[in-house]
Amino acid sequence: MGIIKSPLKVVVFYLAFSLLTLLISYLIFSRIFHNENQVYTFNEVRLLTNNTMLLIEEHYDGLQDELVVDKLIEDINQYNSSLEVINTEGQIVFDSNNKNIYDENKYVDIRHNIHYDASFQRNIDAFVRFSFPVVVESRQVANAIFYLPSRLVVKDNLMQNIVLSIMPIVVVLVILFISLAIFYLNFRQKVIKPINELEKSAVEIGRGNLDGKIIYSEDNELGRFCRSFDFMRMELKDSLERQSTYEKERKEFITKISHDLRTPVASIKAYVEGLKDGVANNPEKVDKYLNVIDNKTNSLVRLIEDLFQHSLRDLGKFSINKSEQYSKDLLTRMISPFIVQLENGPLQLIVKGDFPNVLINVDEVRLEQVIVNLIHNAIKYTPDKGRIIFSVRNEEEELIVSVRDTGYGVATEEMNRIFDSFYRGERFKGRDFDGSGLGLSICKYIVEEHGGRIWVESRMNEGSLFCFSIPKV
């Protein structure tokens, strides 16, 4: 039974097995209890032997005649009987088992063989003996004694006949009951138990408990369903945990955004009031105040732009409008503003080598957004006197754009979350680093919409390497 693994196959197998058992058992036990297709009651034997009795009475004086003997033997063989005819003096005048039995000097005990009415007696050498009087000219002259095998004869007893008839059915029903009991135990183990586990797990999930694992590893349809259900439970648990983390980070983000919006606005307001009140009373100081206002305004613009792009992405309205362009001029235009910006600043920007000139199909505005975000990210997390290295490598089917810095680096445990929305490294939460936590998430979305990929390599306090690919036409 262990090879029957599928619950559906178990049901079909046991139904077929039970029907086959019922049929075979009935045939076997009917033969055991009746042993032949035909059995006879006493009255039926009397009817069967009627023609034989008429033949005996008609040819009583010629029972030794060969034709009569052959006819009698042919008759009694039809119902598997043997025959003796014993006259009233106890002399055997005919024996179907011995044609030459007739002997004028051979007699038997008349008391056990001569009856003046029909009678029978069981268990004489496994035979049932039926005795019928032979009447010639209104006078009993002998008795015809028929011997039938015991297995072929039943008494004219209604209860006994019923018992003999239903005994095979009872035996078959017992076998069927045992078979069904085995089937039920197997069915309970392979079907009912996992269904109960599924129900229990579903109830626990409904209550919000997603920790209840389904323990059922059979390799069948139900086993695969249980594993799929358990996988769904784990995915739902992970999804809720991610959602909870996302919600927590969103709230932290709102708090930080409120701070990041309020701080530059307050600074801008203070410096504008300083200009209005004449605090900046010389050109050098005025220029300094204007530079601060410009920097804070640019921070606000980037923050608001990140929020706007994130909202567009969530609403499915983040458009990508591609066109085929050559990479060299495109990338040169994108990096040039940073060369000017950082030329005399505290950080050194290094552009390595000439850019490959291959045909790419990109949205120029979105690609520039990726490069701007990555370089701004490097500027933000690289201390003074550090370096930022920009390079482009030509691979067989794609361009690899790299931005390397010598900044603070990213912790190993944070690398798989660095491209998530609102995520900021634990070391930088609460510190004076502006930004929304959306820049890298937007970069990932844009790159993947172009059919590329983005990744990071980093070591703590040594710097980071951000790379993304652009498929070539």
Tab-separated table of N, CA and C in Angstrom, residues 192 308 354 361 394 399 416 458:
chain	number	residue	atom	x	y	z
A	192	ILE	N	-6.835	13.204	5.377
A	192	ILE	CA	-7.499	13.943	6.458
A	192	ILE	C	-6.494	14.719	7.299
A	308	PHE	N	8.723	63.953	-6.087
A	308	PHE	CA	7.867	63.985	-7.270
A	308	PHE	C	8.069	62.732	-8.121
A	354	ASP	N	38.740	57.684	-22.520
A	354	ASP	CA	37.715	58.153	-23.459
A	354	ASP	C	36.481	57.253	-23.342
A	361	ASN	N	19.976	52.871	-26.850
A	361	ASN	CA	18.580	53.327	-26.917
A	361	ASN	C	18.128	53.698	-25.505
A	394	ASN	N	33.274	49.310	-22.113
A	394	ASN	CA	32.538	48.715	-23.234
A	394	ASN	C	32.604	47.192	-23.146
A	399	LEU	N	27.142	48.598	-22.060
A	399	LEU	CA	28.095	49.532	-21.466
A	399	LEU	C	27.962	49.438	-19.951
A	416	ASN	N	22.030	44.828	0.600
A	416	ASN	CA	20.857	44.299	-0.098
A	416	ASN	C	19.615	45.171	0.079
A	458	SER	N	31.333	47.560	-1.888
A	458	SER	CA	31.795	48.553	-0.904
A	458	SER	C	32.563	47.904	0.241
